[in-house]
Short mmCIF file of C-alpha atoms in Angstrom, two decimals:
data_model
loop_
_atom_site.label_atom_id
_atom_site.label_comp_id
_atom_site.label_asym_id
_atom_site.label_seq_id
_atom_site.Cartn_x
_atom_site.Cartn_y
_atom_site.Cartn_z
CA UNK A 165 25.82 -16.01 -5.01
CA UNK A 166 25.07 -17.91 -2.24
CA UNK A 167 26.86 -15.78 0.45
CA UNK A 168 24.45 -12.75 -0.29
CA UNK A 169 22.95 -11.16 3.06
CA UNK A 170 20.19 -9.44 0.86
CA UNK A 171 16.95 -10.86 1.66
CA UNK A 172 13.91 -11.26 -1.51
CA UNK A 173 11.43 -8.22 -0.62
CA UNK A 174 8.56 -8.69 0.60
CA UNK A 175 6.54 -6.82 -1.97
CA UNK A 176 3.22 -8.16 -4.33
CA UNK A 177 2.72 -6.80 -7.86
CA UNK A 178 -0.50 -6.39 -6.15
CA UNK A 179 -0.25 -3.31 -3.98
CA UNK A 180 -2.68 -1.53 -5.80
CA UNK A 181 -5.81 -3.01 -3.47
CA UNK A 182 -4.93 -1.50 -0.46
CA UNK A 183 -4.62 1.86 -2.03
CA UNK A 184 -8.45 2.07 -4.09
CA UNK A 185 -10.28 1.69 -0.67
CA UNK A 186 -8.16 3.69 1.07
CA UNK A 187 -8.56 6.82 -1.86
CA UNK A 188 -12.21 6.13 -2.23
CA UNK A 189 -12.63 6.60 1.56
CA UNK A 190 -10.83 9.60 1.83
CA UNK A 191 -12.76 11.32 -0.50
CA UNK A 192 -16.39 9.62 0.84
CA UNK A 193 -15.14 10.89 4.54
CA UNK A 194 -14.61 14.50 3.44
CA UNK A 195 -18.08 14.42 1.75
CA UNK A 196 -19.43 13.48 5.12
CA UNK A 197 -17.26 16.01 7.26
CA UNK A 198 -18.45 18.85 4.90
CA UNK A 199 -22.23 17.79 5.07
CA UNK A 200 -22.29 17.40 9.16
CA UNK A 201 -20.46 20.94 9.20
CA UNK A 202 -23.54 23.01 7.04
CA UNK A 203 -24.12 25.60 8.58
CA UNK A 204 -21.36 26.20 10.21
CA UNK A 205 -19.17 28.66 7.37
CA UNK A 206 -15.91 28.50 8.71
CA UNK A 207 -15.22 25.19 9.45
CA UNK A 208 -17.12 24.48 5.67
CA UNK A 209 -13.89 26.55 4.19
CA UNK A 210 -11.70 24.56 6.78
CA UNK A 211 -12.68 21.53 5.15
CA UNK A 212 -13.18 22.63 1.52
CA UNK A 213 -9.59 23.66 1.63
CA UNK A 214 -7.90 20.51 2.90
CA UNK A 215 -9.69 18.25 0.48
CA UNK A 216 -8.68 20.44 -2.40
CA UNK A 217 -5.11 20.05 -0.81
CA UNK A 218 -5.61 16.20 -0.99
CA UNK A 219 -6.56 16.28 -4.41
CA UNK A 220 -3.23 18.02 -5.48
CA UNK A 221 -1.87 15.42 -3.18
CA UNK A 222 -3.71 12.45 -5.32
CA UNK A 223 -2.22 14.06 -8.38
CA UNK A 224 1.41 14.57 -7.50
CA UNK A 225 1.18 10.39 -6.24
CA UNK A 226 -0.32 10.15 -9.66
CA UNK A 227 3.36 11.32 -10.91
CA UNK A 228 5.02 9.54 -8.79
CA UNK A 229 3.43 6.18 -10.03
CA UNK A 230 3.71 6.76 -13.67
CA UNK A 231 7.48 7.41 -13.23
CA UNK A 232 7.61 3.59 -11.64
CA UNK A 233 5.78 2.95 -14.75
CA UNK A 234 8.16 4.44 -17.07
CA UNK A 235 10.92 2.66 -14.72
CA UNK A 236 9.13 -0.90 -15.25
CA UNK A 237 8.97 -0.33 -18.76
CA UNK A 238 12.27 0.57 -19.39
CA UNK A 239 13.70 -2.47 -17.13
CA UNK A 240 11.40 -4.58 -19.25
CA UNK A 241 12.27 -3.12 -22.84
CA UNK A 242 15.64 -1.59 -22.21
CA UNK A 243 17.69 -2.88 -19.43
CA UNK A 244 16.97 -6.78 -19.67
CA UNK A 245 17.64 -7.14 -23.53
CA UNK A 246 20.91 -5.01 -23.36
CA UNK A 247 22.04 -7.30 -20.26
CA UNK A 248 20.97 -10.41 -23.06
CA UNK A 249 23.35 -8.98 -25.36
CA UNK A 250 25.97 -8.45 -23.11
CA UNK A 251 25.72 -11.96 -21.16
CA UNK A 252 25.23 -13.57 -25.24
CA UNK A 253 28.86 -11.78 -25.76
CA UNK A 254 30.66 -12.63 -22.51
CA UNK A 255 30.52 -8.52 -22.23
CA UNK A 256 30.63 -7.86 -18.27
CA UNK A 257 32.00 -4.49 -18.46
CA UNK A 258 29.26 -3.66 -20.62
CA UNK A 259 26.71 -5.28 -18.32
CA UNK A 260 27.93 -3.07 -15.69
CA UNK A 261 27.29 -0.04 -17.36
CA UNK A 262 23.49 -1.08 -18.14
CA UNK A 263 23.15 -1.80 -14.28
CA UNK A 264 24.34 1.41 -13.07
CA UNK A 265 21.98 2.85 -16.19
CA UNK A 266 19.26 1.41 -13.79
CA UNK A 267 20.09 2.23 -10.87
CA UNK A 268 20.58 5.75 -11.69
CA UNK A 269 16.79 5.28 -12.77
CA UNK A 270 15.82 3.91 -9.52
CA UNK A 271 17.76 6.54 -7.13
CA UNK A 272 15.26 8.91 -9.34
CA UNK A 273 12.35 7.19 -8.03
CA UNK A 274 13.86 6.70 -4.62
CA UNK A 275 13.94 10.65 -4.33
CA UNK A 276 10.45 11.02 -5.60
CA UNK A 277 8.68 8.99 -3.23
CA UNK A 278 10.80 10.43 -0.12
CA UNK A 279 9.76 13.90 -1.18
CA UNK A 280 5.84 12.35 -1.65
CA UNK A 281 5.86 10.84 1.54
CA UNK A 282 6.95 13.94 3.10
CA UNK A 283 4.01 15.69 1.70
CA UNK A 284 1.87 13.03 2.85
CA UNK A 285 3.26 13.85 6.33
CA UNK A 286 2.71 17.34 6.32
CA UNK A 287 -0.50 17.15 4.92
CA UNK A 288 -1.85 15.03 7.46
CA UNK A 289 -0.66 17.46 10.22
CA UNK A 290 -2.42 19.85 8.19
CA UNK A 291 -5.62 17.65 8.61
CA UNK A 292 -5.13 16.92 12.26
CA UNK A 293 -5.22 20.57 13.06
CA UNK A 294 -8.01 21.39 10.77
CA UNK A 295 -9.84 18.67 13.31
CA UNK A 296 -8.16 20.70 16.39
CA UNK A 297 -9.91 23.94 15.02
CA UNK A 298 -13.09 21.83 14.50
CA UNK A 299 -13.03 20.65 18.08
CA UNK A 300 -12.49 24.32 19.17
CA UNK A 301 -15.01 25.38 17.42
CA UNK A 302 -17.46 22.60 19.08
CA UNK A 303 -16.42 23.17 22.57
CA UNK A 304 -17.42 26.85 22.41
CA UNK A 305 -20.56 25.95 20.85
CA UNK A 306 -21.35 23.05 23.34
CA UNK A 307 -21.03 25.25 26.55
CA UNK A 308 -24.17 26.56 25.34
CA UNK A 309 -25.69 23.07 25.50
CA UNK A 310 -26.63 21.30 29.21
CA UNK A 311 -28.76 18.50 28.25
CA UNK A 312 -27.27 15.59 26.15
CA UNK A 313 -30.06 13.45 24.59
CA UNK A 314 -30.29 9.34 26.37
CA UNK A 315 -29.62 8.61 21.81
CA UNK A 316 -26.67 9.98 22.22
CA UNK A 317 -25.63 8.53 25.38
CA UNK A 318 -26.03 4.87 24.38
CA UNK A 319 -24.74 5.15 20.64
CA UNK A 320 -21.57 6.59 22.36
CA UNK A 321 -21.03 3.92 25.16
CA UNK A 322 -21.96 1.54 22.24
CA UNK A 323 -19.00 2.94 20.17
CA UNK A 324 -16.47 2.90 22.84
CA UNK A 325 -17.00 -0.79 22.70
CA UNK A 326 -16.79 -1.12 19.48
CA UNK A 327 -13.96 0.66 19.41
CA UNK A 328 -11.94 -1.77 22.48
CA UNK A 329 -13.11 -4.86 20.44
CA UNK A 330 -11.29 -3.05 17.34
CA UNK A 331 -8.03 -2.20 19.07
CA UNK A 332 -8.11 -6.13 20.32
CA UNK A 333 -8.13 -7.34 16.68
CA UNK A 334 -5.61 -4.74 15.41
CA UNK A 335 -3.30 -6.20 18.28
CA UNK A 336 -4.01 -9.44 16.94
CA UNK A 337 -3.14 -8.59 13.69
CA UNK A 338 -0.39 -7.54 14.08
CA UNK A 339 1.25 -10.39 16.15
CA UNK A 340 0.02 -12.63 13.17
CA UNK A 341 1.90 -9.94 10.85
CA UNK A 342 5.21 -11.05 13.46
CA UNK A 343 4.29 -14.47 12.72
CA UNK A 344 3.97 -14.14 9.22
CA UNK A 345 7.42 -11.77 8.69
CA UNK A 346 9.71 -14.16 11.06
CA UNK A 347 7.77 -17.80 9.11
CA UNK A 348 8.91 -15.48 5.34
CA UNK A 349 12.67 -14.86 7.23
CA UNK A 350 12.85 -18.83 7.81
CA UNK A 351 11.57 -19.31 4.01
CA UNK A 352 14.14 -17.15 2.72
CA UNK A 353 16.76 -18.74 5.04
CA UNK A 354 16.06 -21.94 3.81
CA UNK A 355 15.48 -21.48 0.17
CA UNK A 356 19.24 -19.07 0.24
CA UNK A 357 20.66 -22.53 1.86
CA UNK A 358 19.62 -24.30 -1.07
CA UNK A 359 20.86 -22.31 -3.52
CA UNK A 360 24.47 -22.49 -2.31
CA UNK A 361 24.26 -25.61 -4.41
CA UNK A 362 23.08 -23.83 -7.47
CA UNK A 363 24.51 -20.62 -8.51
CA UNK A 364 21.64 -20.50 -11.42
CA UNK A 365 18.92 -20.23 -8.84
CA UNK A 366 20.90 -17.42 -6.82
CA UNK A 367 21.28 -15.50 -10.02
CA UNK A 368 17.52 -16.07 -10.08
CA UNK A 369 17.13 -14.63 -7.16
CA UNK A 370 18.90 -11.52 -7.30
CA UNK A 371 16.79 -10.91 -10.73
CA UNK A 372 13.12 -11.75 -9.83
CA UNK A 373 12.54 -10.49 -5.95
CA UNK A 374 9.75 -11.82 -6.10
CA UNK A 375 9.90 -15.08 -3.39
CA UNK A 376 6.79 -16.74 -5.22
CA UNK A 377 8.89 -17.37 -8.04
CA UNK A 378 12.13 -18.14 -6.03
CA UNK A 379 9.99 -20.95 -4.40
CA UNK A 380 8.68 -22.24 -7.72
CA UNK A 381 12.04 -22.34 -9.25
CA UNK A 382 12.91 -24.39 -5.96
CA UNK A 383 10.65 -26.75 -6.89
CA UNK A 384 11.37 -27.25 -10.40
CA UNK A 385 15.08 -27.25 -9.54
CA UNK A 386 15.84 -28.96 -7.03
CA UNK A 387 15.01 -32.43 -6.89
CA UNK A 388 15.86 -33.93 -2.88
CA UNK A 389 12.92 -35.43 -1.78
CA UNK A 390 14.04 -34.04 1.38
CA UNK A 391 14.58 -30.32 0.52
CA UNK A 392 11.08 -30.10 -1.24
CA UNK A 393 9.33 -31.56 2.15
CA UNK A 394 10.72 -29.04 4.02
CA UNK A 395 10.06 -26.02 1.72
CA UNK A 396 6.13 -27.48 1.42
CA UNK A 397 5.68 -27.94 4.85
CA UNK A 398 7.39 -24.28 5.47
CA UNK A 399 5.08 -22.84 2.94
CA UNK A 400 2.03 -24.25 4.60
CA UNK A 401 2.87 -23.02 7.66
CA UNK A 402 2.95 -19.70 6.36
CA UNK A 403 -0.45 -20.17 4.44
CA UNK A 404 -1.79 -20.45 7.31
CA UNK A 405 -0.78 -17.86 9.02
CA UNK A 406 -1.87 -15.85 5.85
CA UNK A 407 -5.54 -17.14 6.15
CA UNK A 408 -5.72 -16.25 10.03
CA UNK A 409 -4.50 -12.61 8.64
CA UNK A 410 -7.37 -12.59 6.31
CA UNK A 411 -9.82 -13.30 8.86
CA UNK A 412 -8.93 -10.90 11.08
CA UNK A 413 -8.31 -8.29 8.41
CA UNK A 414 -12.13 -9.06 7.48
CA UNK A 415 -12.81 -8.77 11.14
CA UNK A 416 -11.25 -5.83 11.88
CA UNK A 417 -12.84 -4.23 8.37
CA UNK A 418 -16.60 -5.63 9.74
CA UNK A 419 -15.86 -3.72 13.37
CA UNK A 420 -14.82 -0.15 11.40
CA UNK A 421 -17.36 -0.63 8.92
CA UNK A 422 -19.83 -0.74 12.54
CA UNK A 423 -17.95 2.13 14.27
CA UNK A 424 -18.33 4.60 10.98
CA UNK A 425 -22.33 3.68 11.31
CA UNK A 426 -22.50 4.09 14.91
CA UNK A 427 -20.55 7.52 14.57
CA UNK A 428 -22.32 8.91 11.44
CA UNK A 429 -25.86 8.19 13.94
CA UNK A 430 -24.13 10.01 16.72
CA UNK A 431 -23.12 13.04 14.28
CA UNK A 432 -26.56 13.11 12.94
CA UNK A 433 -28.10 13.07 16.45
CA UNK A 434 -25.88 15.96 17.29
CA UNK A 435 -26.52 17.31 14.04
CA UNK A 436 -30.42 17.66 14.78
CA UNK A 437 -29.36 19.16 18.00
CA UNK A 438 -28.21 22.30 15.81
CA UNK A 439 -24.73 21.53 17.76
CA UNK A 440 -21.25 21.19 15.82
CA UNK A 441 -20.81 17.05 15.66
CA UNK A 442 -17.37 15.75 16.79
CA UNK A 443 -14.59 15.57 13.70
CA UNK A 444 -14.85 11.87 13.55
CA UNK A 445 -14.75 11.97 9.89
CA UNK A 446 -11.65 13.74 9.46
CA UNK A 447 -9.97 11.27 11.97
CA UNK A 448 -10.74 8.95 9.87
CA UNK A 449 -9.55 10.98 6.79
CA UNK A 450 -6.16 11.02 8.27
CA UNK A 451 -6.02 7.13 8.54
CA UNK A 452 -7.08 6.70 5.44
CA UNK A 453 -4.24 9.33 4.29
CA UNK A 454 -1.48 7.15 6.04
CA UNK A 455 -2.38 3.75 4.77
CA UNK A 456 -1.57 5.74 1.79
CA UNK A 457 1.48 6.98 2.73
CA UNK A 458 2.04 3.30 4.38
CA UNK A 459 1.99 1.66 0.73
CA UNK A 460 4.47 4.81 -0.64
CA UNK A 461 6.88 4.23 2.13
CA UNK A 462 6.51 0.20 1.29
CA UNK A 463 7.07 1.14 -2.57
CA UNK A 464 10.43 3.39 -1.34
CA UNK A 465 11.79 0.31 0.40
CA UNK A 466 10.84 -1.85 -2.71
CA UNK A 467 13.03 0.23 -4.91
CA UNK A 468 15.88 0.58 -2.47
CA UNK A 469 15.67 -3.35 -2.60
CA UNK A 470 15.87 -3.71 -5.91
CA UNK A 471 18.66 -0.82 -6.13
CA UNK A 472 20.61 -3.00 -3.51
CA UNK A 473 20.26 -6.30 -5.62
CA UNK A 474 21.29 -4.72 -8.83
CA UNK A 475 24.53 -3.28 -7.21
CA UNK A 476 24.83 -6.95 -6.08
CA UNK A 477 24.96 -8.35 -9.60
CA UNK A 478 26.99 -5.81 -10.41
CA UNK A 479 29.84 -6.30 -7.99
CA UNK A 480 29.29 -9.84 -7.19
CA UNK A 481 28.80 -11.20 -10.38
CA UNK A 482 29.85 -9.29 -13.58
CA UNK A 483 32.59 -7.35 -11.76
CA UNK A 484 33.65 -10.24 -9.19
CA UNK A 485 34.40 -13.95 -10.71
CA UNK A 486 30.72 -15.57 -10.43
CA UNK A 487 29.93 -14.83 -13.59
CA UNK A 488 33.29 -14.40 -15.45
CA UNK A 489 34.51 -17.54 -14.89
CA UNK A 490 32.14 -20.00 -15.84
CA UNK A 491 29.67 -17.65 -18.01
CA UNK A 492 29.28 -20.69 -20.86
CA UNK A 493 28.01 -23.17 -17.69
CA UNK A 494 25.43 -20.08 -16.04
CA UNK A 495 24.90 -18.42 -19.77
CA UNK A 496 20.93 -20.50 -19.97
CA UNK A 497 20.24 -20.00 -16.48
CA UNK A 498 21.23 -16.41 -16.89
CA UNK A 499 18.51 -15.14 -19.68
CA UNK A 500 15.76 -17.83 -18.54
CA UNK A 501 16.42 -15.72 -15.31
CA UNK A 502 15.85 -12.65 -17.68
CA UNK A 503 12.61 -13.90 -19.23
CA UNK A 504 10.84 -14.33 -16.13
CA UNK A 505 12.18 -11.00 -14.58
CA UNK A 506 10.57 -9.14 -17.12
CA UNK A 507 6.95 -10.84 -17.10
CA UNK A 508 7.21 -10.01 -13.11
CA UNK A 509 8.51 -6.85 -14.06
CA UNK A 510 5.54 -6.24 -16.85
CA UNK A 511 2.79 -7.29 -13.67
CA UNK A 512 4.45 -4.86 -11.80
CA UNK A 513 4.26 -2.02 -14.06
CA UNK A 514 0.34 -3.14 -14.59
CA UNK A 515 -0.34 -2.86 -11.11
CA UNK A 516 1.79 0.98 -10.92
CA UNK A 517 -0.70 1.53 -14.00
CA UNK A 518 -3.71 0.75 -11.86
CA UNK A 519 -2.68 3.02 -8.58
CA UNK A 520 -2.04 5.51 -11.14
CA UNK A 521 -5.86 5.51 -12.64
CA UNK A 522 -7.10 5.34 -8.88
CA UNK A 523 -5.19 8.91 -7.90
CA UNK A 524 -6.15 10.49 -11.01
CA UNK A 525 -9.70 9.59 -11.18
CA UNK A 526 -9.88 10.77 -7.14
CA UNK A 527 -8.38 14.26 -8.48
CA UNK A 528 -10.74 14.17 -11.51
CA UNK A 529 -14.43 13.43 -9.71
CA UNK A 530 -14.51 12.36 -5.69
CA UNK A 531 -14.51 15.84 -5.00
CA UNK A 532 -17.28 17.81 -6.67
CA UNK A 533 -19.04 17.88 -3.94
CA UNK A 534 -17.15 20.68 -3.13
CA UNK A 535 -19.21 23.07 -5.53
CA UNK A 536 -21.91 23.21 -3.67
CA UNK A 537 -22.59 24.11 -0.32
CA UNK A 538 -23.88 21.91 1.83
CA UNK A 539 -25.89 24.54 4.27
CA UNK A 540 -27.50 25.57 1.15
CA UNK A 541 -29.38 21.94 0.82
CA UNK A 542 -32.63 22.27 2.57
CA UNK A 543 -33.12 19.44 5.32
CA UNK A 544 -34.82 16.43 2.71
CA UNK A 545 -31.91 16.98 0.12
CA UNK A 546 -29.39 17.41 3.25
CA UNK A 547 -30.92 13.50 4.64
CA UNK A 548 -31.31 12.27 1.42
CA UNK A 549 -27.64 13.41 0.28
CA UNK A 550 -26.29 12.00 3.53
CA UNK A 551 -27.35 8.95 3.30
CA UNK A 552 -26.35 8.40 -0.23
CA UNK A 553 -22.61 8.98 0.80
CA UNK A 554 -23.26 6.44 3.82
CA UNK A 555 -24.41 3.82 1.28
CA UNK A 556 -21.39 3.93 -1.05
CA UNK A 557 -18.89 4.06 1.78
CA UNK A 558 -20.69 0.81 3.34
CA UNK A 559 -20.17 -0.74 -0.44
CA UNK A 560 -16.01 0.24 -0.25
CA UNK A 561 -14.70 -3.15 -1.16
CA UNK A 562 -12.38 -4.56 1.87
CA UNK A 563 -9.01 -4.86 0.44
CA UNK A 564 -8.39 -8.72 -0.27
CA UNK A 565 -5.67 -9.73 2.11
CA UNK A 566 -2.63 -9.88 -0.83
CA UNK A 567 0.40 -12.32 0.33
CA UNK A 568 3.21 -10.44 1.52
CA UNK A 569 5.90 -12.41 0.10
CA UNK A 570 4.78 -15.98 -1.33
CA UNK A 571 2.45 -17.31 -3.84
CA UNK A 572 -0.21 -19.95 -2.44
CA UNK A 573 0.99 -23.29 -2.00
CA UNK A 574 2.38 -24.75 -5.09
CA UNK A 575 1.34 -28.36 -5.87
CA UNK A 576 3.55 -30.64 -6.84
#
């Protein structure tokens, strides 16, 4: 095992908190694009048809997910135990036939999310030229309009910035996410070196790609003084660099979270002006679409990983001699391997369970506000329904920053 190339992805169980902000905004952001556009009928069906689009979106990623649920759970209650059987009776042509079972399964999926993300693609164009007509739409209106109000002037300058301070901290962020990716590569370098000495833990790690538990299983099997130093003070390191990525991430969350108020003032001033506002919200409705289709693309990559490590054991191990020839000795290792799969396996599934929920609840209720229309509201309700929206995107929870690829130091 130990001459494998195939490096343990750098996916979390977790995924599911960077999509429920994301979703939540989306549909928050439309509100407020449809309630700065009243009175204004055209661009109103502009933007009640692209959120209706999004919610067809939401329910076809809602399909997507429970397949990778049904996947989980058949890995889980299907695949694992039959590969038990088959290691219990020194069966590796069965064993083989199970694994390309799977990855027939997981091609499936592959092909799903592709098709998905290319929706996600298209339907963000769609967005960004729904803003293009928007911005049309405003220029024509604003020729009619000489005097800009001194409000206006300062709450722009204000948000341009804002705006410089937030590109500085999304530059920073990602050179920390470098840091972090290259400090995971030397991890994963390190811990493969190790198990050249242990074909056990390199079965391990071809089952549970996961690196948390590869680095735990490090730990409880392998026993130089010297080797667990260095994984330690590697895995410090890397906490670290994971708690400067959580400040920032906070950082950069506090200096949108600032930008959104300064531009929903600066679309209400222009809003009292009886002038079309700029399309701010629907920029942002398109960046909340592709961290979104950021997480699908990650969850594409994640099954072409594990699609890659299951061919592995196939070829390497059950069709090569790893496993043939000294099945009795790497027979316990083996299912223990199994056991813990399928609890990381069973997380997994909870957390495709959760995104699921999130997508089908956004097509079920973020979107009734589309019923009524908003230059129907007289001015109080129009205020008083404005600011409601503002409130409950202001109490979005900021995605906790989930480790990429290893569990929090592990004391020993």
């Amino acid at each position: 095992m130990a001459d494998s190339k195939m490096a343990v992805t750098q996916w979390s169980p977790e995924f599911v908190k960077e999509l429920l902000p994301a979703a939540e905004k989306t549909a928050l952001l439309y509100h407020l694009s449809y309630l700065c556009l009243a009175n204004f009928p055209n661009l109103e069906r502009i933007i009640r048809s692209r959120a209706v689009e999004t919610q067809l979106l939401f329910g076809s990623s809602d399909a997507t997910m429970l397949k990778c649920i049904l996947t989980s759970q058949n890995l889980v209650e299907s695949l694992f135990p039959m590969l038990v059987k088959a290691v219990e009776k020194n069966k590796a042509i069965l064993a083989v036939k199970f694994l390309e079972k799977a990855r027939v399964w997981i091609q499936d999926i592959i092909t799903d999310v592709e098709k998905i993300v290319e929706k996600y693609d298209l339907h963000n164009k769609d967005v960004a030229s729904s803003t293009s007509d928007v911005v049309k739409e405003k220029d024509d209106t604003d020729k009619k309009i000489t005097v800009q109000d001194q409000e206006l002037k300062l709450t722009e300058s204000a948000l341009n910035t804002l705006k410089s301070l937030h590109q500085k901290t999304i530059e920073e962020l990602a050179e920390t996410e470098k840091k972090i990716n290259s400090k995971s590569q030397e991890i994963q370098e390190f811990a493969r070196s190790i198990t050249k000495t242990s074909r056990g833990l390199g079965i391990f790690a071809v089952l549970v790609p996961f690196i948390g538990l590869i680095v735990k299983s490090i730990y409880d099997a392998v026993h130089d003084p010297e080797n667990i130093a260095r994984m330690k003070a590697l895995e410090a390191e890397l906490n670290i660099l994971i708690s400067d990525k959580t400040a920032l991430s906070q950082k950069e969350w506090n200096i949108q979270v600032d930008i959104i108020d300064g531009q929903m003032k600066a679309a209400k001033a222009s809003f009292d002006r009886n002038s079309i506002p700029n399309p701010i919200h629907l920029k942002e409705v398109q960046s909340s679409l592709s961290k979104i289709q950021a997480v699908l693309i990650q969850l594409k990559y994640f099954w072409l990983s594990v699609s890659e490590m299951l061919d592995y054991l196939e070829k390497k191990t059950f069709v090569g001699e790893d496993l043939i020839e000294d099945l009795a000795d790497l027979k316990d290792e083996f299912l223990e391997s199994i056991e813990i799969a399928k609890q990381a396996w069973s997380s997994f599934g909870e957390g495709c369970k959760k995104a699921s929920v999130i997508f089908r609840l956004q097509t079920k209720d973020s979107y009734k506000f589309l019923e009524v229309s908003p230059s129907s509201l007289s001015k109080v309700e129009w205020e008083k329904e404005y600011e409601s929206v503002k409130k409950r995107l202001e109490k979005i929870d900021r995605p906790k920053s989930v480790p990429s690829c290893v569990t929090p130091a592990i004391s020993q």
